[in-house]
């Protein structure tokens, strides 16, 4: 399951699917959904627990060991959306790692960009990091955060 | 909802941002960090690692910034710096900012004001009206410098207080239970103290000194109270208390308008006049003068210096200046300046005040000035008359001083299209009224023409001419009247032949020059003298005071004014040699003026009496900015005597500077316009020695060699570090003003940066 | 002996340096506006109106006054009237600063008992200082142009 602490069934669709032992490769507007979480990518390889048995899509999703989604990767939840070049889910770490021009839209207007996002599904915490540390990096390579705080009108400064 | 010219959140400071800057939106905060943790459950974004934040025109730096999406609260922790665009910055370990990056509460907080004040506290809370409250805080303007062993010693002075409140609305900083510490030693305690917030750039600060001593007024202290009346007006009330005389209240009002501003500075007290030992004049019979003139009696005494200046258009400027005091010696008694800074068109001479109103229009070729001005004299002396406690008051009577109502001057230049010269149309209407003495009206109108021509060989030839008409009306004190007019003219040529030589870095320039002027018309100068049985008095209202020198040498009208008209032919012959090498210069001028065919009622000792003028010499030298000297002389070749020697030098280095000036006049006879007791020979000058980085001493004196007396002497020892200035001043003057005015005194003045403006 | 006429045009010309246009610096306070006017006119009379100008001469005159000759009633009986003129020579096309400096003209007058007479003497002296100051600026300019010519 790649939706935070949810065991709802995973459903999905794609143009093609290629079955081989222990893994299925979907390609062409891959769109899979679990509860209110949705993942899109150009291509996605799902590794199931049993490495030498060819399984159907549903079986694979029940026993997901690792997912590699590559190309226009989207991870969408009701109040946030993560995009990047590719996203990798590993059940062992129960985390999703998105890399390559990662953009995290949080709420309607808060935007975070960085180089790498690790979304820990058990703690429900996403950590975005850049590929350069310190103020010397200028604007490239660091995590940029834009907060649009439109509930500030109501809350007068304390 | 972007506010185009909004103000920075939480202040009335205008936003310093480009028009289209996205940061104008008060809801946008931008952060840059090494990492960001988005904790969705508690809705907290945490930026970590060298965080740099930007909100409107403020910058935030911290190790970590957490932003809670539901409460909008921003907390910055670790080496937190919040910088305003004005440069005011705040440092803290932890600052809780409201979502608009305004400092909420902070621990171990220091704020640095752009003008140099530092405000710190261990706990800071932002209060409701948006000011800041600091608990066991301190305020100082002394830069805490860290010694090599890491400890920082106490600043020269600081104010510690249980509670310090920055009141933004009143632009002031207020202290509860404040202790004033001098070099770490508590000096005095006060339950309440307020002074202007240095960041309010309109705050005029306080007038130095903060405290002092003088043997006329005893110990003195002043506590300013600052009120920002509204956005355009601020008022500073400064009560001054003295140990030997009644307290005095000073007030300073600054009012800004769209096209200008008005500054009003005054003071008032209630009490009697006192001499320079602080003893009040009580007994009217002690004065030989008429009782009405006696200086006794308690009453409201005050002074007012007000000025206003308005730029109406690029051409028109208008303004006014008022300088007045209820009694002549009031300013001197309270050590208030008797010579306010130069303002407007007219500046009074010593121990006099001038009030004026003017409208001036000026462009590249035209100047029009309409003004009116009048004077108040402060020249009063109180001298012992025989027995010890009997005094005679000598006072210059204001009613003898003229009021100019109005003085209109017009000068407009036009290029001559035909020959390429320049016409100047000029006019001057001057009306002087005196309660006692003569009234005067003169209307003058005329045209000047001048054409500069360079003829082959590089000779610069300037033919010039003038036609002028005067209408003069003099009403003498005895009621008689003189009403006449005159038509005058001048034609002349000014020939100069400058040569240049430039070798190995030195430029030499030699310039022989001659000017021949023929005057036409009867000046009727005799109308300007009133002959009675006893004496002839001069009625010239201007054209006095000339001391013929290099700067006036080639003036076509050498009388300093309109009344005296120089008739006949005059030839001025002179030559100047100057040399410039890198930033040093030397120059020499020699000249003499020859006249014929006119009466010589030029003022005596102007150097122009008689047919041949004195020989004029002037030598100047400047070696970089370290040493400059100049000498000006007038040599009377008829009687082979120097009529005037005037020489001075100035030498300064970073540690030591000295300047001196000596002049000697050998007068043919005194003119009645000269001031009595004017020294014919005087040596003046000063020396400043920097003893250590902070201590320096200065001595200054004016010595009248003729009367063999040192008129003024000041010796001061000054402690000056970048936030404190303490002056120990001893001054002594020898004059015949008597028991008033400063004759000898010792004073101490303590001024603190941002608490007392350093003049 | 190496001296050449400062103005050495072959034929007739109507200005000392006819490639210079005069300009007053901005922000001259009202106290110095009169002195500034007379410096500007003195320069224009010698330099012509500079229509074919290649350089701008921007001047900032500042008048000042100091009392000396302190009398027996603590009153200054003589006044040093000074006029500092700081100038900048700027290339019109490029705006490059070619030369700058400042000159000082000084004249001493005797104070008189009547304050209007002193005011009138100051006014007339400022006008004389303005033309003397203008001449001193032009002497410096001549030095600059002589060097530049080499």
PDB file of C-alpha atoms in Angstrom, chain A residues 23-150:
ATOM      1  CA  UNK A  23       7.263  -8.068 -11.758  1.00  0.00           C
ATOM      2  CA  UNK A  24       4.793  -6.355 -14.036  1.00  0.00           C
ATOM      3  CA  UNK A  25       5.761  -3.429 -16.280  1.00  0.00           C
ATOM      4  CA  UNK A  26       2.882  -1.060 -17.062  1.00  0.00           C
ATOM      5  CA  UNK A  27       3.554   1.632 -19.621  1.00  0.00           C
ATOM      6  CA  UNK A  28       1.636   4.471 -21.294  1.00  0.00           C
ATOM      7  CA  UNK A  29      -0.314   6.880 -19.005  1.00  0.00           C
ATOM      8  CA  UNK A  30      -0.105   4.628 -16.034  1.00  0.00           C
ATOM      9  CA  UNK A  31      -2.745   5.677 -13.478  1.00  0.00           C
ATOM     10  CA  UNK A  32      -3.091   3.727 -10.210  1.00  0.00           C
ATOM     11  CA  UNK A  33      -5.205   4.633  -7.210  1.00  0.00           C
ATOM     12  CA  UNK A  34      -5.463   3.588  -3.570  1.00  0.00           C
ATOM     13  CA  UNK A  35      -8.060   5.192  -1.312  1.00  0.00           C
ATOM     14  CA  UNK A  36      -7.695   8.918  -2.085  1.00  0.00           C
ATOM     15  CA  UNK A  37      -4.088   8.646  -3.282  1.00  0.00           C
ATOM     16  CA  UNK A  38      -3.330   8.496  -6.978  1.00  0.00           C
ATOM     17  CA  UNK A  39      -0.065   7.889  -8.828  1.00  0.00           C
ATOM     18  CA  UNK A  40       0.540   8.691 -12.490  1.00  0.00           C
ATOM     19  CA  UNK A  41       3.642   8.081 -14.562  1.00  0.00           C
ATOM     20  CA  UNK A  42       4.686   7.231 -18.131  1.00  0.00           C
ATOM     21  CA  UNK A  43       5.962   3.811 -17.071  1.00  0.00           C
ATOM     22  CA  UNK A  44       5.741   1.797 -13.869  1.00  0.00           C
ATOM     23  CA  UNK A  45       7.340  -1.462 -12.826  1.00  0.00           C
ATOM     24  CA  UNK A  46       5.707  -3.244  -9.851  1.00  0.00           C
ATOM     25  CA  UNK A  47       7.823  -5.850  -8.073  1.00  0.00           C
ATOM     26  CA  UNK A  48       5.709  -8.329  -6.093  1.00  0.00           C
ATOM     27  CA  UNK A  49       6.871 -10.288  -3.075  1.00  0.00           C
ATOM     28  CA  UNK A  50       7.325 -13.647  -4.865  1.00  0.00           C
ATOM     29  CA  UNK A  51      10.104 -13.022  -7.359  1.00  0.00           C
ATOM     30  CA  UNK A  52       9.753 -16.122  -9.562  1.00  0.00           C
ATOM     31  CA  UNK A  53       5.995 -16.315 -10.082  1.00  0.00           C
ATOM     32  CA  UNK A  54       4.050 -14.383 -12.729  1.00  0.00           C
ATOM     33  CA  UNK A  55       1.041 -12.814 -11.023  1.00  0.00           C
ATOM     34  CA  UNK A  56      -1.996 -10.849 -12.132  1.00  0.00           C
ATOM     35  CA  UNK A  57      -2.192  -7.065 -11.574  1.00  0.00           C
ATOM     36  CA  UNK A  58      -4.474  -7.400  -8.544  1.00  0.00           C
ATOM     37  CA  UNK A  59      -2.292 -10.021  -6.908  1.00  0.00           C
ATOM     38  CA  UNK A  60       0.773  -7.938  -7.535  1.00  0.00           C
ATOM     39  CA  UNK A  61      -0.751  -4.899  -5.916  1.00  0.00           C
ATOM     40  CA  UNK A  62      -1.733  -6.912  -2.823  1.00  0.00           C
ATOM     41  CA  UNK A  63       1.801  -7.974  -2.242  1.00  0.00           C
ATOM     42  CA  UNK A  64       3.794  -4.941  -3.525  1.00  0.00           C
ATOM     43  CA  UNK A  65       7.445  -5.097  -2.612  1.00  0.00           C
ATOM     44  CA  UNK A  66       8.719  -2.235  -4.701  1.00  0.00           C
ATOM     45  CA  UNK A  67       7.339   0.143  -7.346  1.00  0.00           C
ATOM     46  CA  UNK A  68       9.484   2.099  -9.835  1.00  0.00           C
ATOM     47  CA  UNK A  69       7.522   4.781 -11.678  1.00  0.00           C
ATOM     48  CA  UNK A  70       9.513   6.727 -14.263  1.00  0.00           C
ATOM     49  CA  UNK A  71       8.607   9.753 -16.432  1.00  0.00           C
ATOM     50  CA  UNK A  72       6.164  12.554 -15.492  1.00  0.00           C
ATOM     51  CA  UNK A  73       5.667  11.040 -12.084  1.00  0.00           C
ATOM     52  CA  UNK A  74       2.699  12.416 -10.060  1.00  0.00           C
ATOM     53  CA  UNK A  75       1.750  11.471  -6.495  1.00  0.00           C
ATOM     54  CA  UNK A  76      -1.580  13.170  -5.676  1.00  0.00           C
ATOM     55  CA  UNK A  77      -3.431  13.292  -2.364  1.00  0.00           C
ATOM     56  CA  UNK A  78      -6.427  15.484  -1.537  1.00  0.00           C
ATOM     57  CA  UNK A  79      -4.342  18.275  -0.006  1.00  0.00           C
ATOM     58  CA  UNK A  80      -0.972  17.883  -1.653  1.00  0.00           C
ATOM     59  CA  UNK A  81       0.603  16.876  -4.932  1.00  0.00           C
ATOM     60  CA  UNK A  82       4.165  15.783  -5.619  1.00  0.00           C
ATOM     61  CA  UNK A  83       5.656  15.762  -9.114  1.00  0.00           C
ATOM     62  CA  UNK A  84       9.092  14.674 -10.252  1.00  0.00           C
ATOM     63  CA  UNK A  85      11.041  12.772 -12.858  1.00  0.00           C
ATOM     64  CA  UNK A  86      10.592   9.411 -11.122  1.00  0.00           C
ATOM     65  CA  UNK A  87       9.211   7.893  -7.908  1.00  0.00           C
ATOM     66  CA  UNK A  88      10.249   4.707  -6.112  1.00  0.00           C
ATOM     67  CA  UNK A  89       8.154   2.976  -3.427  1.00  0.00           C
ATOM     68  CA  UNK A  90       9.861   0.495  -1.096  1.00  0.00           C
ATOM     69  CA  UNK A  91       7.699  -1.457   1.288  1.00  0.00           C
ATOM     70  CA  UNK A  92      10.706  -2.293   3.528  1.00  0.00           C
ATOM     71  CA  UNK A  93      11.191   1.389   4.309  1.00  0.00           C
ATOM     72  CA  UNK A  94       7.505   2.129   3.863  1.00  0.00           C
ATOM     73  CA  UNK A  95       8.576   5.235   2.001  1.00  0.00           C
ATOM     74  CA  UNK A  96       8.225   6.866  -1.354  1.00  0.00           C
ATOM     75  CA  UNK A  97      11.293   8.603  -2.860  1.00  0.00           C
ATOM     76  CA  UNK A  98      10.764  11.082  -5.662  1.00  0.00           C
ATOM     77  CA  UNK A  99      13.746  12.556  -7.484  1.00  0.00           C
ATOM     78  CA  UNK A 100      14.427  14.908 -10.392  1.00  0.00           C
ATOM     79  CA  UNK A 101      12.995  18.481 -10.177  1.00  0.00           C
ATOM     80  CA  UNK A 102      10.669  17.591  -7.388  1.00  0.00           C
ATOM     81  CA  UNK A 103       7.757  19.973  -6.837  1.00  0.00           C
ATOM     82  CA  UNK A 104       5.529  19.621  -3.789  1.00  0.00           C
ATOM     83  CA  UNK A 105       2.256  21.566  -3.810  1.00  0.00           C
ATOM     84  CA  UNK A 106       0.952  21.725  -0.251  1.00  0.00           C
ATOM     85  CA  UNK A 107      -2.567  23.100   0.279  1.00  0.00           C
ATOM     86  CA  UNK A 108      -3.701  25.365  -2.536  1.00  0.00           C
ATOM     87  CA  UNK A 109      -0.751  27.688  -2.660  1.00  0.00           C
ATOM     88  CA  UNK A 110       2.296  26.491  -0.704  1.00  0.00           C
ATOM     89  CA  UNK A 111       4.960  25.317  -3.146  1.00  0.00           C
ATOM     90  CA  UNK A 112       8.195  23.510  -2.311  1.00  0.00           C
ATOM     91  CA  UNK A 113      10.793  22.650  -4.935  1.00  0.00           C
ATOM     92  CA  UNK A 114      13.869  20.579  -4.389  1.00  0.00           C
ATOM     93  CA  UNK A 115      15.966  17.823  -5.791  1.00  0.00           C
ATOM     94  CA  UNK A 116      14.745  14.834  -3.784  1.00  0.00           C
ATOM     95  CA  UNK A 117      11.628  14.030  -1.672  1.00  0.00           C
ATOM     96  CA  UNK A 118      11.353  11.181   0.768  1.00  0.00           C
ATOM     97  CA  UNK A 119       7.767  10.566   1.925  1.00  0.00           C
ATOM     98  CA  UNK A 120       7.638   8.375   5.019  1.00  0.00           C
ATOM     99  CA  UNK A 121       4.171   6.724   4.880  1.00  0.00           C
ATOM    100  CA  UNK A 122       4.136   5.634   8.522  1.00  0.00           C
ATOM    101  CA  UNK A 123       5.022   9.032  10.024  1.00  0.00           C
ATOM    102  CA  UNK A 124       3.212  10.839   7.207  1.00  0.00           C
ATOM    103  CA  UNK A 125       6.201  13.167   6.881  1.00  0.00           C
ATOM    104  CA  UNK A 126       7.707  14.265   3.600  1.00  0.00           C
ATOM    105  CA  UNK A 127      11.306  15.509   3.622  1.00  0.00           C
ATOM    106  CA  UNK A 128      12.535  17.498   0.650  1.00  0.00           C
ATOM    107  CA  UNK A 129      16.287  18.061   0.201  1.00  0.00           C
ATOM    108  CA  UNK A 130      18.413  19.864  -2.357  1.00  0.00           C
ATOM    109  CA  UNK A 131      21.723  18.740  -3.847  1.00  0.00           C
ATOM    110  CA  UNK A 132      23.692  21.631  -2.328  1.00  0.00           C
ATOM    111  CA  UNK A 133      23.913  22.874   1.258  1.00  0.00           C
ATOM    112  CA  UNK A 134      24.623  26.288   2.681  1.00  0.00           C
ATOM    113  CA  UNK A 135      23.994  29.822   1.499  1.00  0.00           C
ATOM    114  CA  UNK A 136      26.743  29.713  -1.081  1.00  0.00           C
ATOM    115  CA  UNK A 137      24.521  27.657  -3.436  1.00  0.00           C
ATOM    116  CA  UNK A 138      22.571  30.684  -4.594  1.00  0.00           C
ATOM    117  CA  UNK A 139      19.177  29.690  -5.855  1.00  0.00           C
ATOM    118  CA  UNK A 140      20.185  26.452  -7.562  1.00  0.00           C
ATOM    119  CA  UNK A 141      20.358  23.195  -5.722  1.00  0.00           C
ATOM    120  CA  UNK A 142      18.601  24.249  -2.512  1.00  0.00           C
ATOM    121  CA  UNK A 143      15.061  23.653  -1.326  1.00  0.00           C
ATOM    122  CA  UNK A 144      12.859  26.657  -2.192  1.00  0.00           C
ATOM    123  CA  UNK A 145       9.685  27.112  -0.190  1.00  0.00           C
ATOM    124  CA  UNK A 146       6.906  29.558  -1.089  1.00  0.00           C
ATOM    125  CA  UNK A 147       4.203  29.906   1.512  1.00  0.00           C
ATOM    126  CA  UNK A 148       0.950  31.632   0.536  1.00  0.00           C
ATOM    127  CA  UNK A 149      -0.755  32.092   3.812  1.00  0.00           C
ATOM    128  CA  UNK A 150      -4.272  33.121   2.867  1.00  0.00           C
TER     129      UNK A 150
END
